[in-house]
mmCIF file of C-alpha atoms and ligand atoms in Angstrom:
data_model
loop_
_atom_site.group_PDB
_atom_site.id
_atom_site.type_symbol
_atom_site.label_atom_id
_atom_site.label_comp_id
_atom_site.label_asym_id
_atom_site.label_seq_id
_atom_site.Cartn_x
_atom_site.Cartn_y
_atom_site.Cartn_z
ATOM 1 C CA MET Y 1411 120.951 113.765 105.477
ATOM 2 C CA ARG Y 1412 117.774 113.753 103.400
ATOM 3 C CA ARG Y 1413 117.084 117.372 104.278
ATOM 4 C CA ARG Y 1414 120.620 118.390 103.324
ATOM 5 C CA VAL Y 1415 120.343 116.652 99.950
ATOM 6 C CA ALA Y 1416 116.841 117.982 99.220
ATOM 7 C CA ALA Y 1417 117.805 121.529 100.215
ATOM 8 C CA ALA Y 1418 120.356 121.566 97.404
ATOM 9 C CA ALA Y 1419 117.907 120.310 94.729
ATOM 10 C CA LYS Y 1420 116.275 122.577 92.159
ATOM 11 C CA PRO Y 1421 113.037 122.038 90.199
ATOM 12 C CA ASN Y 1422 113.456 120.489 86.749
ATOM 13 C CA PRO Y 1423 111.502 121.375 83.576
ATOM 14 C CA ALA Y 1424 108.800 118.823 84.527
ATOM 15 C CA HIS Y 1425 108.058 120.632 87.812
ATOM 16 C CA ILE Y 1426 107.900 123.910 85.908
ATOM 17 C CA ALA Y 1427 105.615 122.469 83.198
ATOM 18 C CA LEU Y 1428 103.199 121.245 85.901
ATOM 19 C CA ALA Y 1429 103.203 124.672 87.564
ATOM 20 C CA LYS Y 1430 102.416 126.313 84.218
ATOM 21 C CA LEU Y 1431 99.644 123.799 83.590
ATOM 22 C CA GLU Y 1432 98.128 124.794 86.923
ATOM 23 C CA GLN Y 1433 98.259 128.437 85.892
ATOM 24 C CA SER Y 1434 95.981 127.648 82.956
ATOM 25 C CA LEU Y 1435 93.765 124.972 84.563
ATOM 26 C CA GLY Y 1436 93.517 126.398 88.080
ATOM 27 C CA ASP Y 1437 91.750 124.046 90.475
ATOM 28 C CA ARG Y 1438 90.814 121.721 87.603
ATOM 29 C CA LEU Y 1439 94.332 120.324 88.074
ATOM 30 C CA PHE Y 1440 94.750 118.064 91.076
ATOM 31 C CA LEU Y 1441 98.459 117.560 91.711
ATOM 32 C CA CYS Y 1442 99.255 114.674 94.015
ATOM 33 C CA THR Y 1443 102.864 113.679 94.614
ATOM 34 C CA GLN Y 1444 104.684 110.835 96.338
ATOM 35 C CA ASN Y 1445 107.732 113.106 96.574
ATOM 36 C CA VAL Y 1446 108.520 114.574 99.981
ATOM 37 C CA ASP Y 1447 110.765 117.373 98.698
ATOM 38 C CA ASP Y 1448 109.520 120.920 98.022
ATOM 39 C CA LEU Y 1449 110.428 121.134 94.331
ATOM 40 C CA HIS Y 1450 106.800 121.618 93.223
ATOM 41 C CA GLU Y 1451 106.560 124.523 95.678
ATOM 42 C CA GLN Y 1452 109.841 125.941 94.388
ATOM 43 C CA ALA Y 1453 108.434 125.728 90.841
ATOM 44 C CA GLU Y 1454 105.443 127.716 92.163
ATOM 45 C CA SER Y 1455 102.731 125.113 92.023
ATOM 46 C CA LYS Y 1456 100.105 126.287 94.522
ATOM 47 C CA ARG Y 1457 97.873 123.290 95.218
ATOM 48 C CA ILE Y 1458 99.958 120.235 95.985
ATOM 49 C CA VAL Y 1459 98.880 117.149 97.869
ATOM 50 C CA HIS Y 1460 101.907 115.435 99.415
ATOM 51 C CA MET Y 1461 100.523 111.956 100.020
ATOM 52 C CA HIS Y 1462 103.801 110.808 101.586
ATOM 53 C CA GLY Y 1463 104.215 114.000 103.600
ATOM 54 C CA GLU Y 1464 106.782 116.772 103.524
ATOM 55 C CA LEU Y 1465 110.438 116.438 104.400
ATOM 56 C CA PHE Y 1466 110.723 120.067 105.508
ATOM 57 C CA LYS Y 1467 108.006 119.683 108.116
ATOM 58 C CA SER Y 1468 108.119 117.927 111.462
ATOM 59 C CA ARG Y 1469 105.489 116.890 113.945
ATOM 60 C CA CYS Y 1470 105.250 115.585 117.493
ATOM 61 C CA ASP Y 1471 104.755 111.827 117.873
ATOM 62 C CA THR Y 1472 102.648 112.363 120.986
ATOM 63 C CA CYS Y 1473 100.532 115.531 121.140
ATOM 64 C CA SER Y 1474 98.127 117.042 118.599
ATOM 65 C CA ARG Y 1475 100.294 120.061 117.787
ATOM 66 C CA PRO Y 1476 99.979 120.552 113.992
ATOM 67 C CA PRO Y 1477 102.959 119.795 111.690
ATOM 68 C CA PHE Y 1478 105.346 122.761 111.473
ATOM 69 C CA SER Y 1479 108.057 123.957 109.077
ATOM 70 C CA ASP Y 1480 111.432 122.534 110.036
ATOM 71 C CA THR Y 1481 114.623 122.756 108.023
ATOM 72 C CA SER Y 1482 117.010 121.753 110.810
ATOM 73 C CA THR Y 1483 119.393 118.930 109.917
ATOM 74 C CA HIS Y 1484 120.389 118.097 113.516
ATOM 75 C CA ASP Y 1485 123.971 118.119 112.429
ATOM 76 C CA PRO Y 1486 126.164 116.880 114.094
ATOM 77 C CA PRO Y 1487 123.780 114.207 115.375
ATOM 78 C CA ALA Y 1488 122.069 115.737 118.374
ATOM 79 C CA GLU Y 1489 119.871 114.114 120.957
ATOM 80 C CA HIS Y 1490 116.432 113.157 119.677
ATOM 81 C CA PRO Y 1491 114.613 116.507 119.432
ATOM 82 C CA ARG Y 1492 111.768 116.835 121.911
ATOM 83 C CA CYS Y 1493 108.441 118.639 121.849
ATOM 84 C CA GLU Y 1494 107.408 120.861 124.777
ATOM 85 C CA CYS Y 1495 105.052 118.032 125.772
ATOM 86 C CA GLY Y 1496 107.979 115.621 126.101
ATOM 87 C CA GLY Y 1497 107.085 113.675 122.953
ATOM 88 C CA GLY Y 1498 109.591 113.012 120.189
ATOM 89 C CA ILE Y 1499 109.811 115.260 117.121
ATOM 90 C CA ARG Y 1500 109.757 113.306 113.872
ATOM 91 C CA PRO Y 1501 109.711 114.218 110.176
ATOM 92 C CA HIS Y 1502 106.203 114.754 108.771
ATOM 93 C CA ILE Y 1503 106.641 111.997 106.229
ATOM 94 C CA CYS Y 1504 104.991 108.646 105.728
ATOM 95 C CA TRP Y 1505 107.328 105.834 106.666
ATOM 96 C CA PHE Y 1506 106.975 102.283 105.347
ATOM 97 C CA GLY Y 1507 103.940 100.667 106.882
ATOM 98 C CA GLU Y 1508 102.210 103.990 107.672
ATOM 99 C CA VAL Y 1509 99.031 105.150 105.944
ATOM 100 C CA PRO Y 1510 99.567 107.923 103.353
ATOM 101 C CA PHE Y 1511 98.024 111.357 103.927
ATOM 102 C CA GLU Y 1512 94.814 112.779 102.445
ATOM 103 C CA LEU Y 1513 93.572 109.550 100.855
ATOM 104 C CA ASP Y 1514 89.920 110.674 101.120
ATOM 105 C CA ARG Y 1515 90.645 113.802 99.129
ATOM 106 C CA ILE Y 1516 92.753 111.882 96.628
ATOM 107 C CA PHE Y 1517 90.071 109.261 95.971
ATOM 108 C CA ARG Y 1518 87.440 112.002 95.535
ATOM 109 C CA ALA Y 1519 89.668 113.571 92.878
ATOM 110 C CA LEU Y 1520 90.186 110.172 91.237
ATOM 111 C CA ASP Y 1521 86.426 109.592 91.143
ATOM 112 C CA GLU Y 1522 85.888 112.944 89.419
ATOM 113 C CA CYS Y 1523 88.814 113.091 87.012
ATOM 114 C CA THR Y 1524 88.505 112.889 83.238
ATOM 115 C CA VAL Y 1525 92.229 112.788 82.484
ATOM 116 C CA PHE Y 1526 94.641 110.924 84.771
ATOM 117 C CA MET Y 1527 98.382 111.255 84.322
ATOM 118 C CA ALA Y 1528 101.130 109.466 86.253
ATOM 119 C CA VAL Y 1529 104.612 110.922 85.920
ATOM 120 C CA GLY Y 1530 107.915 109.229 86.634
ATOM 121 C CA THR Y 1531 106.700 106.576 89.038
ATOM 122 C CA SER Y 1532 107.595 102.895 89.076
ATOM 123 C CA GLY Y 1533 103.985 101.744 89.380
ATOM 124 C CA VAL Y 1534 104.940 99.529 92.308
ATOM 125 C CA VAL Y 1535 104.301 101.527 95.495
ATOM 126 C CA GLU Y 1536 100.741 101.149 96.789
ATOM 127 C CA PRO Y 1537 98.239 102.704 97.027
ATOM 128 C CA ALA Y 1538 99.402 105.052 94.221
ATOM 129 C CA ALA Y 1539 100.101 102.151 91.857
ATOM 130 C CA SER Y 1540 96.390 101.277 91.887
ATOM 131 C CA PHE Y 1541 95.109 104.797 91.127
ATOM 132 C CA VAL Y 1542 95.168 104.103 87.380
ATOM 133 C CA ALA Y 1543 92.995 100.998 87.788
ATOM 134 C CA HIS Y 1544 90.598 103.053 89.934
ATOM 135 C CA VAL Y 1545 90.007 105.604 87.148
ATOM 136 C CA ALA Y 1546 90.242 103.282 84.144
ATOM 137 C CA GLY Y 1547 86.463 103.159 83.646
ATOM 138 C CA HIS Y 1548 85.955 106.926 83.374
ATOM 139 C CA ALA Y 1549 89.231 108.708 82.556
ATOM 140 C CA ARG Y 1550 91.830 108.880 79.831
ATOM 141 C CA THR Y 1551 94.990 107.454 81.417
ATOM 142 C CA ILE Y 1552 98.473 108.644 80.495
ATOM 143 C CA TYR Y 1553 101.899 107.586 81.736
ATOM 144 C CA VAL Y 1554 105.024 109.726 81.340
ATOM 145 C CA GLY Y 1555 108.442 108.519 82.426
ATOM 146 C CA GLU Y 1556 111.772 107.140 81.325
ATOM 147 C CA GLU Y 1557 110.914 103.476 81.763
ATOM 148 C CA GLN Y 1558 107.821 101.334 81.410
ATOM 149 C CA PRO Y 1559 106.160 101.210 84.819
ATOM 150 C CA ALA Y 1560 105.192 97.862 86.343
ATOM 151 C CA ASN Y 1561 101.524 98.721 85.702
ATOM 152 C CA ALA Y 1562 102.020 99.934 82.085
ATOM 153 C CA SER Y 1563 99.223 97.755 80.704
ATOM 154 C CA ALA Y 1564 96.677 99.713 82.766
ATOM 155 C CA PHE Y 1565 97.376 102.952 80.833
ATOM 156 C CA THR Y 1566 95.804 103.916 77.524
ATOM 157 C CA GLU Y 1567 98.877 105.981 76.574
ATOM 158 C CA CYS Y 1568 102.534 105.641 77.577
ATOM 159 C CA HIS Y 1569 104.974 108.415 76.670
ATOM 160 C CA LEU Y 1570 108.464 107.150 77.411
ATOM 161 C CA GLY Y 1571 111.151 109.785 77.890
ATOM 162 C CA LYS Y 1572 112.408 112.293 80.404
ATOM 163 C CA ALA Y 1573 109.415 113.971 82.054
ATOM 164 C CA GLY Y 1574 111.190 117.306 81.667
ATOM 165 C CA GLU Y 1575 111.153 116.854 77.901
ATOM 166 C CA VAL Y 1576 107.812 115.074 77.423
ATOM 167 C CA LEU Y 1577 105.579 117.233 79.660
ATOM 168 C CA PRO Y 1578 106.288 120.652 78.115
ATOM 169 C CA ARG Y 1579 105.499 119.092 74.711
ATOM 170 C CA LEU Y 1580 102.325 117.350 75.892
ATOM 171 C CA PHE Y 1581 101.027 120.453 77.681
ATOM 172 C CA ASP Y 1582 102.304 122.863 75.011
ATOM 173 C CA VAL Y 1583 103.702 125.173 77.744
HETATM 174 ZN ZN1 ZN F 264 104.115 117.295 121.615
#
């Protein structure tokens, strides 16, 4: 169901503004998302870290076969798909209670950043909700989203509004 819904979604102006920002900043932009859809890819961002994984990839729950592209919706409900090794095939996403992906890389980027921006997140889901506190001593911290996040007091700037309207203005793209 999630794959069917995500397959019909299109990038919004915020995704496009972030892709344009990458075009001017190159690898000085570190784009980390909690989203599992591929809208950043569709907007042509090139370097994206999906800390909660990718909905359109699957992996085996048993062997070390790397995650692979998978758009199948198993519709109507089929038997649990199986790997050649006999293991179960599961979505390459981080379920509740599992450790997010690429945390080492993410914390290196947090340690090095000079400007930290959180976009459209509730500020509740850990560990992402604590990223702003991690960088507070060395980076300018900016929040963009429609509602005050739970961790609003940790940011030096809050820009409330639709990300698709605020980001193009902030980035001047
Ligand atoms: Zn396997």
